[in-house]
Coordinates of C-alpha atoms in Angstrom, one line a residue:
X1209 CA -9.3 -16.4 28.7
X1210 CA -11.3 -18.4 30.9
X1211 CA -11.1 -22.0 31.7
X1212 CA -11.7 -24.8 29.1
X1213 CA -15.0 -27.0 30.0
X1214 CA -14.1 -31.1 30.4
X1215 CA -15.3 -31.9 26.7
X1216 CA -12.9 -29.4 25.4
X1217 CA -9.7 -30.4 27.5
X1218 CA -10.6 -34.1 25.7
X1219 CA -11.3 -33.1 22.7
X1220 CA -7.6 -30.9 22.6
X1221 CA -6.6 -34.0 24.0
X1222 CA -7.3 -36.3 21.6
X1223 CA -6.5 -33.8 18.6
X1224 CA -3.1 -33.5 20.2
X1225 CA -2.3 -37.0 19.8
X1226 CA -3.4 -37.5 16.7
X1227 CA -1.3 -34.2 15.5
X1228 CA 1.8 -35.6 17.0
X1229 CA 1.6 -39.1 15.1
X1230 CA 0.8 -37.0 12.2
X1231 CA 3.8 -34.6 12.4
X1232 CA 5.8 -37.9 13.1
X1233 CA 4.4 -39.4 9.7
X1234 CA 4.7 -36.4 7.6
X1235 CA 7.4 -34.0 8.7
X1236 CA 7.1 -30.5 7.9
X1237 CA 4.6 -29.5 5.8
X1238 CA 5.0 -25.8 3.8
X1239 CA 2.8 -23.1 4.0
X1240 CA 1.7 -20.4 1.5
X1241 CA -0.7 -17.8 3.7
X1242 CA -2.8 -15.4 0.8
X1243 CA -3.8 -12.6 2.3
X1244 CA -6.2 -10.2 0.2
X1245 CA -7.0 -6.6 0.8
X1246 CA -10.3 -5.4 1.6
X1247 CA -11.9 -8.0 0.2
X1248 CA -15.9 -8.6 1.1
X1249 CA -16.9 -11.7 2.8
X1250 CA -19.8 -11.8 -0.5
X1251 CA -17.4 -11.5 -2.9
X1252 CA -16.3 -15.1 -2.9
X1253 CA -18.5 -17.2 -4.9
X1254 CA -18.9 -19.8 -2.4
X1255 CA -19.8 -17.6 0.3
X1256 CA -22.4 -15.0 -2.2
X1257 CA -24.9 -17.0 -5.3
X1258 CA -24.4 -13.0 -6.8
X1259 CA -20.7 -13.3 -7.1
X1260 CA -19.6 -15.2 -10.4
X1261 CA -15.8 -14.0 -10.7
X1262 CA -14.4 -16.5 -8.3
X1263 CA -14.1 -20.0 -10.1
X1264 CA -10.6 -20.5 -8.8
X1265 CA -11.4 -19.6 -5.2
X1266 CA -14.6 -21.4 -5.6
X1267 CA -12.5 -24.6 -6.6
X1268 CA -10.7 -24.2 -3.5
X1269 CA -13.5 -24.4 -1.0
X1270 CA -14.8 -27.5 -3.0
X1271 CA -11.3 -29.0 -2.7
X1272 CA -10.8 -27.8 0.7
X1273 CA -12.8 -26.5 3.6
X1274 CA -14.8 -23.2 3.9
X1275 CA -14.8 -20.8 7.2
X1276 CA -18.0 -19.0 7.4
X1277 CA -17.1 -17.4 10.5
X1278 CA -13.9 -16.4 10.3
X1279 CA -12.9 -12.9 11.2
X1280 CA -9.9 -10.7 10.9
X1281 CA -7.5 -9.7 13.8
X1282 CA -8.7 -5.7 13.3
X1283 CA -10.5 -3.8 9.9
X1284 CA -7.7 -1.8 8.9
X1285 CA -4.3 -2.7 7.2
X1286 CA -1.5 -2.2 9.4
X1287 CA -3.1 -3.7 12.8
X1288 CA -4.9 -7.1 10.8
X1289 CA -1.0 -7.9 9.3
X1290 CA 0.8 -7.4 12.6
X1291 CA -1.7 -9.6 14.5
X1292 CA -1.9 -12.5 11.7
X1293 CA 2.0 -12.2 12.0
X1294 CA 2.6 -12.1 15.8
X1295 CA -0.8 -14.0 16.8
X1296 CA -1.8 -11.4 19.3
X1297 CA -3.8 -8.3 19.0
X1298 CA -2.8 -4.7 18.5
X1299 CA -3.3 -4.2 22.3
X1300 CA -0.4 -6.6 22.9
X1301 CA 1.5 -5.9 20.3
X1302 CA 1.7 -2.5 19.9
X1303 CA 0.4 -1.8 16.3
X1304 CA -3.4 -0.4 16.6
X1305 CA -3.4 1.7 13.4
X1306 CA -1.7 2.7 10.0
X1307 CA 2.0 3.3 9.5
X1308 CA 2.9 6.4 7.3
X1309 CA 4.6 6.7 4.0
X1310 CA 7.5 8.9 6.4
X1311 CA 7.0 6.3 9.8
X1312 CA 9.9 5.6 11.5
X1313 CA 8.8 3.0 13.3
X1314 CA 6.6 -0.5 13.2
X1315 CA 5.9 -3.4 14.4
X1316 CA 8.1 -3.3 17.6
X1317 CA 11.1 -5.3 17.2
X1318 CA 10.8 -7.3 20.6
X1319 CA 7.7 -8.8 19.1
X1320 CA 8.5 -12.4 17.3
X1321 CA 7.3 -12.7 13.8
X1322 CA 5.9 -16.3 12.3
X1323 CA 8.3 -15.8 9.9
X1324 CA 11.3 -15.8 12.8
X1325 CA 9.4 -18.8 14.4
X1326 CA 9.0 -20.8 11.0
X1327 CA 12.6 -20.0 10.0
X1328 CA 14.4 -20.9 13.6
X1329 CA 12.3 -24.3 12.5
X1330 CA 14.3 -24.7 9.5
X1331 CA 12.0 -23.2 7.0
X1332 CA 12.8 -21.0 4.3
X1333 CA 10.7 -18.4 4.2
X1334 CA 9.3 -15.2 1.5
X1335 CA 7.2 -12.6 1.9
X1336 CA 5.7 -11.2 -1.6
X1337 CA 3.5 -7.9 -2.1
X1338 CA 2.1 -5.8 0.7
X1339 CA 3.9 -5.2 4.0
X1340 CA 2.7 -2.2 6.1
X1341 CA 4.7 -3.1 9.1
X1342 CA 7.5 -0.8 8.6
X1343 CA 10.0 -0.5 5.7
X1344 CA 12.4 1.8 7.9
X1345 CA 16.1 0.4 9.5
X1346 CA 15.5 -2.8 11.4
X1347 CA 11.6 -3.0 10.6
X1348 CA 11.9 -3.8 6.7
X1349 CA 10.9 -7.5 6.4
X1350 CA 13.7 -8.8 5.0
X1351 CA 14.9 -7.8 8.6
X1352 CA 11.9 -9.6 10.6
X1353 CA 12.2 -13.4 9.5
X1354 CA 11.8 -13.2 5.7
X1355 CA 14.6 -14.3 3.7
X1356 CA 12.9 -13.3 0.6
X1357 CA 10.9 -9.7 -0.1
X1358 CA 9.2 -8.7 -3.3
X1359 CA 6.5 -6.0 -2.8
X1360 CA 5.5 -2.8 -1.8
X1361 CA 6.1 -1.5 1.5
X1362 CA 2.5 -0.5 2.2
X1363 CA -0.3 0.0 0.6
X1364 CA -0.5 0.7 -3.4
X1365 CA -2.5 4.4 -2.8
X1366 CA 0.7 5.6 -1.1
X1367 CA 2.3 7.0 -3.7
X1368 CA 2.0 8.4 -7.1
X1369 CA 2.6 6.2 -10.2
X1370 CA 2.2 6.3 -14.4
X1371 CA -0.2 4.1 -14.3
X1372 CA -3.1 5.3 -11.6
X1373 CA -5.4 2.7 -12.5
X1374 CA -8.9 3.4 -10.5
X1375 CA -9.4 4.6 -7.8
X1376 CA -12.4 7.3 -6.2
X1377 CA -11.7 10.1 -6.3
X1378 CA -9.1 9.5 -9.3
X1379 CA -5.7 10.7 -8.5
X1380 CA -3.0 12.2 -10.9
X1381 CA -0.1 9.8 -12.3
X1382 CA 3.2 11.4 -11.0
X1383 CA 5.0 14.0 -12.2
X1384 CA 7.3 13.8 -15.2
X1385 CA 10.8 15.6 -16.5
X1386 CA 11.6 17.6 -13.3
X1387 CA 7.8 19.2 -13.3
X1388 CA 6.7 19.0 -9.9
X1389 CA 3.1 18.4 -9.4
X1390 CA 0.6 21.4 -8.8
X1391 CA -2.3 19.3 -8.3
X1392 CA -3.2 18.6 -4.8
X1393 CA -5.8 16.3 -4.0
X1394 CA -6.7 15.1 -1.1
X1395 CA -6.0 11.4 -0.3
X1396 CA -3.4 11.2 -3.5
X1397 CA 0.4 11.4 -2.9
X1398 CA 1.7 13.4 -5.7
X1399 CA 5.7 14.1 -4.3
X1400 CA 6.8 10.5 -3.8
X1401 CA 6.5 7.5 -6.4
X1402 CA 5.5 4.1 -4.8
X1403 CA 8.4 1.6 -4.6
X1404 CA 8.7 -1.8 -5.1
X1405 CA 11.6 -3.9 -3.6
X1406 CA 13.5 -6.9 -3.6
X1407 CA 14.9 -7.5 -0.4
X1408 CA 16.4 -3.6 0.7
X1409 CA 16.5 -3.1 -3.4
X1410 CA 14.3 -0.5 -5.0
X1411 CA 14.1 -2.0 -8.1
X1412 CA 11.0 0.3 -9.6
X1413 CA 10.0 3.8 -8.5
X1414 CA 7.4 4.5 -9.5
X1415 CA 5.4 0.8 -9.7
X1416 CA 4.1 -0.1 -13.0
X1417 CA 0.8 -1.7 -11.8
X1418 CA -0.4 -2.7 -14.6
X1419 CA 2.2 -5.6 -14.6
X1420 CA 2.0 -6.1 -10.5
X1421 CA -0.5 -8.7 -10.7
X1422 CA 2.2 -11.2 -12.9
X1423 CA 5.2 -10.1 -11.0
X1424 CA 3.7 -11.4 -8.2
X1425 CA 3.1 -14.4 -9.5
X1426 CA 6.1 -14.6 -10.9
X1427 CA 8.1 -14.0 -7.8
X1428 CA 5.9 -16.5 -6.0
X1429 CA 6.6 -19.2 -8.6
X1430 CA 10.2 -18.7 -8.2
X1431 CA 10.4 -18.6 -4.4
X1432 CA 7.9 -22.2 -4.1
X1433 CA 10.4 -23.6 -7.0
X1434 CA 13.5 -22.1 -5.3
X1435 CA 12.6 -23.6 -2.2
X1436 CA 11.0 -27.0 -3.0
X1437 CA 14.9 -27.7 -5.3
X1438 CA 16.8 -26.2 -1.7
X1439 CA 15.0 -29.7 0.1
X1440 CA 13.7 -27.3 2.7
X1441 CA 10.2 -26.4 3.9
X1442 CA 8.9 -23.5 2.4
X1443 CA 6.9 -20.9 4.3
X1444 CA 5.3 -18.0 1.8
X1445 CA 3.2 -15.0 2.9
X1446 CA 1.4 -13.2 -0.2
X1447 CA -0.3 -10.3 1.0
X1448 CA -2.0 -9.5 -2.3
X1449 CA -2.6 -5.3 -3.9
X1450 CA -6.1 -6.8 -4.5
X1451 CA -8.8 -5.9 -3.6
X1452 CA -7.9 -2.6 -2.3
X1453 CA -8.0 1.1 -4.7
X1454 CA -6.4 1.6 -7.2
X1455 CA -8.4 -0.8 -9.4
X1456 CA -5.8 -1.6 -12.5
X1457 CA -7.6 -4.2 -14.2
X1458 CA -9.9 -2.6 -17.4
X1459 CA -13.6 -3.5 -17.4
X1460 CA -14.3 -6.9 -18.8
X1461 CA -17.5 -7.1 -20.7
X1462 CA -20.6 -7.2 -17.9
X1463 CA -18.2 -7.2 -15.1
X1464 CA -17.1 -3.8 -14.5
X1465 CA -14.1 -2.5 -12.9
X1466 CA -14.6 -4.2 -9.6
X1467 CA -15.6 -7.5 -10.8
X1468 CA -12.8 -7.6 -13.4
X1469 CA -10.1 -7.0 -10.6
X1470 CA -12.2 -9.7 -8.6
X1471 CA -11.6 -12.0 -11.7
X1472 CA -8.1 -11.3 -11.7
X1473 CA -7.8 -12.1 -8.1
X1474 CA -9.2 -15.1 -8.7
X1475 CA -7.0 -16.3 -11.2
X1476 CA -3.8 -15.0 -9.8
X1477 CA -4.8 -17.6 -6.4
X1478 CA -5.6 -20.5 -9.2
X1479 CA -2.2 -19.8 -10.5
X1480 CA -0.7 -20.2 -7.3
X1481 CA -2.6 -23.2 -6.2
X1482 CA -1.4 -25.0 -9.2
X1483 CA 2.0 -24.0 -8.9
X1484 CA 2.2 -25.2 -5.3
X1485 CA 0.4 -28.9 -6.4
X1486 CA 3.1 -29.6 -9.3
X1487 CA 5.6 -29.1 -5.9
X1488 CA 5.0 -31.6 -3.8
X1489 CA 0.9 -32.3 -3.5
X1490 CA -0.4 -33.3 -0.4
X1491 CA 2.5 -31.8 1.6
X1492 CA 1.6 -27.4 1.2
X1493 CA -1.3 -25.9 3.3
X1494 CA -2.7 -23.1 1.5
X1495 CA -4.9 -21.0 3.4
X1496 CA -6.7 -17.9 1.8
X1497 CA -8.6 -14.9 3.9
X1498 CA -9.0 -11.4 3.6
X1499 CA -7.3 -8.6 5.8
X1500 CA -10.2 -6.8 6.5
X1501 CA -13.9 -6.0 4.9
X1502 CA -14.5 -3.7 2.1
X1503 CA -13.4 0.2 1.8
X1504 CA -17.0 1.4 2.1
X1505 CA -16.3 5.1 1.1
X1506 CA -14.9 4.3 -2.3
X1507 CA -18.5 2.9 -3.5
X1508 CA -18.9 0.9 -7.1
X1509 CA -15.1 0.2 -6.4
X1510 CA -15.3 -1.4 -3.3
X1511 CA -16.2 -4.6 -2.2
X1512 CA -19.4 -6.8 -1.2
X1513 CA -20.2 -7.9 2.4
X1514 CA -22.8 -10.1 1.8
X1515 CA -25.5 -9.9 4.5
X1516 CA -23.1 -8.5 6.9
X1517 CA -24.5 -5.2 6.6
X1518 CA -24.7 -3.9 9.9
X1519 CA -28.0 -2.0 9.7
X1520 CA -28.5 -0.6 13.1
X1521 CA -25.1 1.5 12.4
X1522 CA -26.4 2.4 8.4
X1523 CA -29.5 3.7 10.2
X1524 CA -27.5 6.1 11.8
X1525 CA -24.8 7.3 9.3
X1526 CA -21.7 6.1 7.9
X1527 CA -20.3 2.8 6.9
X1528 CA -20.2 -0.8 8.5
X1529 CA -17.5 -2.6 6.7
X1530 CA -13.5 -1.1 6.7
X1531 CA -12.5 0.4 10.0
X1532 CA -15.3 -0.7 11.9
X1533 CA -16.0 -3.6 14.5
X1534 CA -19.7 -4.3 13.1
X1535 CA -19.4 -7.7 11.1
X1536 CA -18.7 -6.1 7.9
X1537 CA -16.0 -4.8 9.0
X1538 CA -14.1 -7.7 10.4
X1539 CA -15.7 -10.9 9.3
X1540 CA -14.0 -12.2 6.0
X1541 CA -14.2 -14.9 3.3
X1542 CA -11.9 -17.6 4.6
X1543 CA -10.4 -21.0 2.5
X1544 CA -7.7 -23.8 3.8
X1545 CA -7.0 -26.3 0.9
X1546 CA -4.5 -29.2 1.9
X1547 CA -5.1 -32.5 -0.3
X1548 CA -5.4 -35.8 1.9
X1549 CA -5.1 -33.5 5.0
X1550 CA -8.4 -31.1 5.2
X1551 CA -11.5 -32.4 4.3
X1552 CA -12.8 -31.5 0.9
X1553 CA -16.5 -29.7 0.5
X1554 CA -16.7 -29.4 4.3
X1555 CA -18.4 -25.9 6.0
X1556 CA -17.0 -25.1 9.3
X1557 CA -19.2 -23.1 11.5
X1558 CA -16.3 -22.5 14.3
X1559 CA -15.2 -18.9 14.9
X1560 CA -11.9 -18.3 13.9
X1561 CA -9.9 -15.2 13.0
X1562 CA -6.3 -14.9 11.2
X1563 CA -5.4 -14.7 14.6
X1564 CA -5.2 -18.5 14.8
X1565 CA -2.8 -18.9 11.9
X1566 CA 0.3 -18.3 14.1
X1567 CA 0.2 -20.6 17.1
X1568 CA -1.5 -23.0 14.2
X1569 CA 1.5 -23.2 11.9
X1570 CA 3.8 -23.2 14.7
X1571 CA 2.1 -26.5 15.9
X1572 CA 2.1 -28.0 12.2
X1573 CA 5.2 -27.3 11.8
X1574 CA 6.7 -29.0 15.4
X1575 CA 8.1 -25.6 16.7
X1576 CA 7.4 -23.5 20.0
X1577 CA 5.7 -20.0 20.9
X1578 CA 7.5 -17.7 22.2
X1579 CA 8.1 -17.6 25.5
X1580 CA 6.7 -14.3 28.2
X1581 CA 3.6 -13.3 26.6
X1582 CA 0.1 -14.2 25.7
X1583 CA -1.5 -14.9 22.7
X1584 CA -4.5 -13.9 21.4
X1585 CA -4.5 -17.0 18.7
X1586 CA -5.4 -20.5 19.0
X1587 CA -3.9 -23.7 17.5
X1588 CA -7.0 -24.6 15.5
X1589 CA -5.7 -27.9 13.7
X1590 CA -8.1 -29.9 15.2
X1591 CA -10.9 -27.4 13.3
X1592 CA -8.7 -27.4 10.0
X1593 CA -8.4 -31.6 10.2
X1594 CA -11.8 -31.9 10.8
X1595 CA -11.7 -33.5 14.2
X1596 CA -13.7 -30.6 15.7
X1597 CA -15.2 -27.2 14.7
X1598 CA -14.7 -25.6 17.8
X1599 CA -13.0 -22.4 17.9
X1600 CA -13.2 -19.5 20.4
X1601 CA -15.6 -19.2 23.2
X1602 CA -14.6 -14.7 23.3
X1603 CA -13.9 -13.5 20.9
X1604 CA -12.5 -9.6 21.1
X1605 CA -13.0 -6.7 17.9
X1606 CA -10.5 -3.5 18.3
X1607 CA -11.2 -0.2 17.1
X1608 CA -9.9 0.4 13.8
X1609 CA -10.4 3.5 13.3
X1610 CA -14.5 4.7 13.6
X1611 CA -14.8 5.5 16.8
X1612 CA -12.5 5.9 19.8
X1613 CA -9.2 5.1 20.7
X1614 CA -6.9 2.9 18.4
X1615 CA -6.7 -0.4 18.9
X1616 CA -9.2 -0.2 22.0
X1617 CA -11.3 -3.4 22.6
X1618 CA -14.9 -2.1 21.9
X1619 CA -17.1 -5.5 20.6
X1620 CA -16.7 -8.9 22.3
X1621 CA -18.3 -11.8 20.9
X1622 CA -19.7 -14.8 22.8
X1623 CA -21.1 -17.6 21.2
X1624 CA -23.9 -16.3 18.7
X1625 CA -24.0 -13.2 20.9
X1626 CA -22.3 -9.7 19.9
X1627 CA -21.6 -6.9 22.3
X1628 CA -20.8 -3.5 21.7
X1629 CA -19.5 -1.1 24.3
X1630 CA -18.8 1.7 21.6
X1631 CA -20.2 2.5 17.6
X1632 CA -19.4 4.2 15.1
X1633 CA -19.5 4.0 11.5
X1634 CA -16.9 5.2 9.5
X1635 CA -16.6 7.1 6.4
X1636 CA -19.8 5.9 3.5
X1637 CA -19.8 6.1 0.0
X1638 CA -22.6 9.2 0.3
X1639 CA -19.9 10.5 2.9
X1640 CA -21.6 10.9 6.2
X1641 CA -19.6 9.7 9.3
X1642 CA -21.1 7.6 11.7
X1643 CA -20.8 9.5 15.4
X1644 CA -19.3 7.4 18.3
X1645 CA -21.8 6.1 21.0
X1646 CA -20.8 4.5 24.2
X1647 CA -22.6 2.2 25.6
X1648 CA -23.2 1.2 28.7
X1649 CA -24.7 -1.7 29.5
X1650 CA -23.9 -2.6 26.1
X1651 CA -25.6 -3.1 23.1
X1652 CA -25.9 -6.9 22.0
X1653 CA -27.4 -8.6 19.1
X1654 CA -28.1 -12.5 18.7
X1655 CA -26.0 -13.1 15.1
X1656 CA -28.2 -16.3 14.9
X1657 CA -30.9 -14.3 14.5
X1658 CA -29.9 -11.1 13.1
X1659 CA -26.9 -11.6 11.3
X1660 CA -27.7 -8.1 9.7
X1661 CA -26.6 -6.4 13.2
X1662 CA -30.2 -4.7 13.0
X1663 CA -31.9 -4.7 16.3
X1664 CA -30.0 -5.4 19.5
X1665 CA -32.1 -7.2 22.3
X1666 CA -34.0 -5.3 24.5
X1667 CA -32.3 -4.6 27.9
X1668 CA -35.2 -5.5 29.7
X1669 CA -35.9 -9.2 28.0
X1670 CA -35.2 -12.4 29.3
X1671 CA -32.6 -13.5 27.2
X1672 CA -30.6 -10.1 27.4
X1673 CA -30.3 -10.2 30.8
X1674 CA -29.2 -13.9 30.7
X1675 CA -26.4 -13.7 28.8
X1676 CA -24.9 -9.8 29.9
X1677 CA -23.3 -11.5 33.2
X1678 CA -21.5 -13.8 30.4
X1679 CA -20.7 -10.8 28.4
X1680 CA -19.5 -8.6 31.6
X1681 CA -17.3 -11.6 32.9
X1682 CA -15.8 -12.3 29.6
X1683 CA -14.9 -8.6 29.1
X1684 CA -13.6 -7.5 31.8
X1685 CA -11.4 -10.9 32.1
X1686 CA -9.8 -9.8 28.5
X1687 CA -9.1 -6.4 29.5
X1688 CA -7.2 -8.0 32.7
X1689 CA -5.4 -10.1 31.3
X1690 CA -4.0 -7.6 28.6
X1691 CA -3.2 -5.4 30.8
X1692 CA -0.9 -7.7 33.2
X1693 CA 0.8 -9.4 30.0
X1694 CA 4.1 -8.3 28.1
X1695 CA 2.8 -5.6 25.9
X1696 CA 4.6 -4.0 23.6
X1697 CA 4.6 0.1 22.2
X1698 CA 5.0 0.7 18.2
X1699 CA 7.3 3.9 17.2
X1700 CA 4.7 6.1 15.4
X1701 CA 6.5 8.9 15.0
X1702 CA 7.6 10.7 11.4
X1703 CA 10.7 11.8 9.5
X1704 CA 10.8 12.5 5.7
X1705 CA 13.9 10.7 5.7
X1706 CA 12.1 7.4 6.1
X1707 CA 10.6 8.1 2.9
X1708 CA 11.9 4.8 0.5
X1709 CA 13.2 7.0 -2.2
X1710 CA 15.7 5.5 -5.2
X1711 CA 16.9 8.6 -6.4
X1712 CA 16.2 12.3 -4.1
X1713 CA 17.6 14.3 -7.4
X1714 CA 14.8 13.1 -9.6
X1715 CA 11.4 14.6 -9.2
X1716 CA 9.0 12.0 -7.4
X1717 CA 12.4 9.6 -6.5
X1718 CA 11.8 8.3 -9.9
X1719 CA 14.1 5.6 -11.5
X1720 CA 13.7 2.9 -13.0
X1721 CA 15.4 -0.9 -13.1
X1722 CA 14.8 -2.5 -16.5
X1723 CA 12.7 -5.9 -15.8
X1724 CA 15.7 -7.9 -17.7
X1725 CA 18.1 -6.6 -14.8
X1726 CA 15.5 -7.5 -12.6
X1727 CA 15.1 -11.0 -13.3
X1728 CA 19.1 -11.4 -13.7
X1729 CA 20.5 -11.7 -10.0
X1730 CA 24.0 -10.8 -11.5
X1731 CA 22.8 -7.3 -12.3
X1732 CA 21.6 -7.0 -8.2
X1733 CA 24.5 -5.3 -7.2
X1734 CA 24.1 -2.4 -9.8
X1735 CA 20.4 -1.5 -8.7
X1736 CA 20.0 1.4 -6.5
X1737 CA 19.9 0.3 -2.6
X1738 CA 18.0 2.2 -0.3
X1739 CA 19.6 3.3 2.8
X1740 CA 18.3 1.7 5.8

């Protein structure tokens, strides 16, 4: 969008040829992308002096290099995954807001994943924990590029389990003997047990979260270890269950529910990093962000944003963080550790989004885009190597959810300067509801100065009216050139058959794979499959 200045075409220019020697000199490298869920920009110790249960993660920005400005694709689940894994926003690629427990459809299936990119390439490549893309037919993942799924087809509220951990308001664990459940409460399922699969397998119904957090890492282990024997490059996407309700971690001493789950975050990423070190350090990019910023609405249990408060939109009602496009709600704690490749104990000040991991990776890793459509993502190895910190000029903010239409472009970032053409908060712990406001011209605030999103400029000043041609240009140029690209339409329609459900003759689908079964492949063929 828009034409690179001169200094920009050399800089690419030079970064180019210095990637090309060094894909020459080191092959392929592997890639383990950790997403986390509703995680606060504050609540990585790096980013927040207030946050102290991060020592692992804070070891990784020393080690590696920390993105202060780094944003997700859109502040809700289903929309931020499909845009990290196609590289273009929900208004290209069809997915602009949550797929159901009963959805038919997701992410459409003429969009091209990183995963089919990466494994054309000759990776091998897993997916562990959270999808939220679509578990039904042709849109399960081990059908869009992954040949290796462990997780939870969406998120870990969507379904009753035995052990509900925390959550706000607390929900009921399922149902038991053939008793159906007589408590209905709103936002708690109640008549359908969460899964968890391996590949098409239900291999637990419901979830015992209490042991999620080790399975996980388990399953990663294997899959890096798997991998790394095979002589292939690996590429692994962990889309963690933390930080997002239910909580299942028990309060540590001083730390609380929150900040015990934070601390077992924490160590679950250490975990990994160390697996992925005694594999081959020096050849593994790891690259932790979040998905989106924290679930406002579920108070002491959600998350910190740190200074990104968004203050104009509090004044008015309602929450800044999840679902929103004030900072809170898309700006994100953001970490890439690779050892002799990315500078250690560097700050980059460029502004990236999880956008950029696609058309990044794809460069890394010596492969193509696809062909006959745009991307929203840019190859930011010259930022990750250190050779530059520039990232986008525009930078565009969908609606997730507050105000509007789905997946509508409503904020636009330029430089240090933020506009908004529509506002609205969403759902606050204290439970008042931002309302929508349109505005026009639009509201825009100078993030240099008011990184609290507190008082936009005057209209009338100097400075406003210097940068809204910018602004104007720069949005209208985006909406163009979505709208003359190859843009896809998700399937968002609903049929309780789509339900994953291991057994329909047992109350809640319940049944139950012992782990021992689990962990021997020779017992696979005797777990229940689900019908897709």
């Amino acid at each position: 969008m828009g034409t690179p200045s001169p200094r920009a075409m050399l800089v690419l220019a030079v970064a180019l040829t210095r990637l090309s020697a060094s894909h020459a000199a080191y092959g392929q490298p592997n890639f383990i992308i950790i997403l986390a869920d509703d995680v606060g920009w504050g609540d990585l110790g790096a980013n927040w002096a207030e946050t102290t249960e991060t020592p692992h993660l804070d070891e990784l920005a020393a080690e590696g290099t920390r993105f202060v400005d780094f944003h997700s694709a859109a502040s809700t689940c289903s929309p931020s995954r499909a845009s990290l894994l196609t590289g273009r926003l929900g208004a290209r690629n069809g997915v602009t807001h949550n797929f159901a427990v009963t959805s038919v459809g997701g992410l459409p299936l003429n969009e091209t994943t990183l995963a089919e990119v990466l494994r054309e390439a000759g990776y091998s490549t897993g997916a562990i924990g959270k999808w939220h893309l679509g578990h039904h037919g042709r849109h399960h993942p081990s059908f869009r590029g992954f040949d290796y799924y462990f997780g939870i087809p969406y998120s870990h509220d969507m379904g009753c389990t035995d052990t509900p951990g925390y959550n706000l308001p607390p929900c009921p664990p399922c149902p038991q003997h053939g008793v159906a459940a007589r408590i209905a409460r709103k936002d708690c399922y109640t008549d359908v047990a969460l899964p968890l699969f391996e590949n098409v397998t239900i291999v637990q119904q419901p979830v015992d979260l209490s042991s999620l957090t080790a399975r996980y890492a388990q399953e990663a282990a294997r899959f890096i270890r798997r991998a790394s024997d095979g002589g292939r490059p690996f590429f692994l996407y962990l889309a963690l269950a933390h930080m997002h309700v239910p909580l299942g971690v028990p309060p540590a001493s001083g730390r609380g529910i929150y900040g015990a789950a934070l601390s077992e975050m924490d160590a679950l990423v250490g975990w990994i990093k160390r697996v992925a070190d005694s594999h081959g350090k020096g050849n593994t990019l790891l690259w932790f962000a979040g998905d989106n910023g924290p679930w406002a609405q579920k108070c002491k249990l959600a998350g910190r944003p740190g200074p990104f408060v968004g203050a104009w939109q509090r004044q008015r009602g309602g929450s800044s963080a999840k679902q929103t496009t004030w900072e809170g709600g898309h700006r994100v704690p953001a970490l890439a550790y690779w050892p002799g490749r990315i500078p250690a104990k560097r700050t980059s000040l460029a502004l990236l989004s999880t956008l950029d991991i696609f058309p990044t990776l794809v460069a890394l890793a010596g492969a193509a885009l696809p062909a006959n459509r745009r991307f929203d993502g840019l190859d930011v190895s010259p930022v990750l190597f250190g050779w530059s910190d520039e990232g986008h000029k525009v930078l565009l903010h969908p609606n997730s959810g507050a105000a509007g239409k789905d997946g509508a472009i409503q904020a636009l970032r330029l430089a240090q300067y933020k506009a908004f053409y529509t506002t609205g908060g969403a759902m606050a712990c204290d439970g008042s509801i931002g309302p929508a406001e349109h505005h026009e011209p639009p509201l825009i605030f100078n993030l240099d100065r008011d990184i609290q999103e507190q008082e936009p400029l005057d209209v009338a000043s100097r400075e406003y009216q210097a940068v809204l041609p910018a602004i104007s240009r720069a949005y209208a140029q985006a909406l163009e050139d979505i709208a003359t690209d190859n843009v896809s339409v998700a399937d968002y329609s609903k049929d309780p058959a789509a339900t994953p459900c291991c057994n329909a003759r047992h109350v809640a689908c319940r049944c139950h794979v012992p782990d021992a079964a689990i962990l021997d492949r020779r017992t696979e063929s005797r777990a229940t499959r689900l019908c897709l």
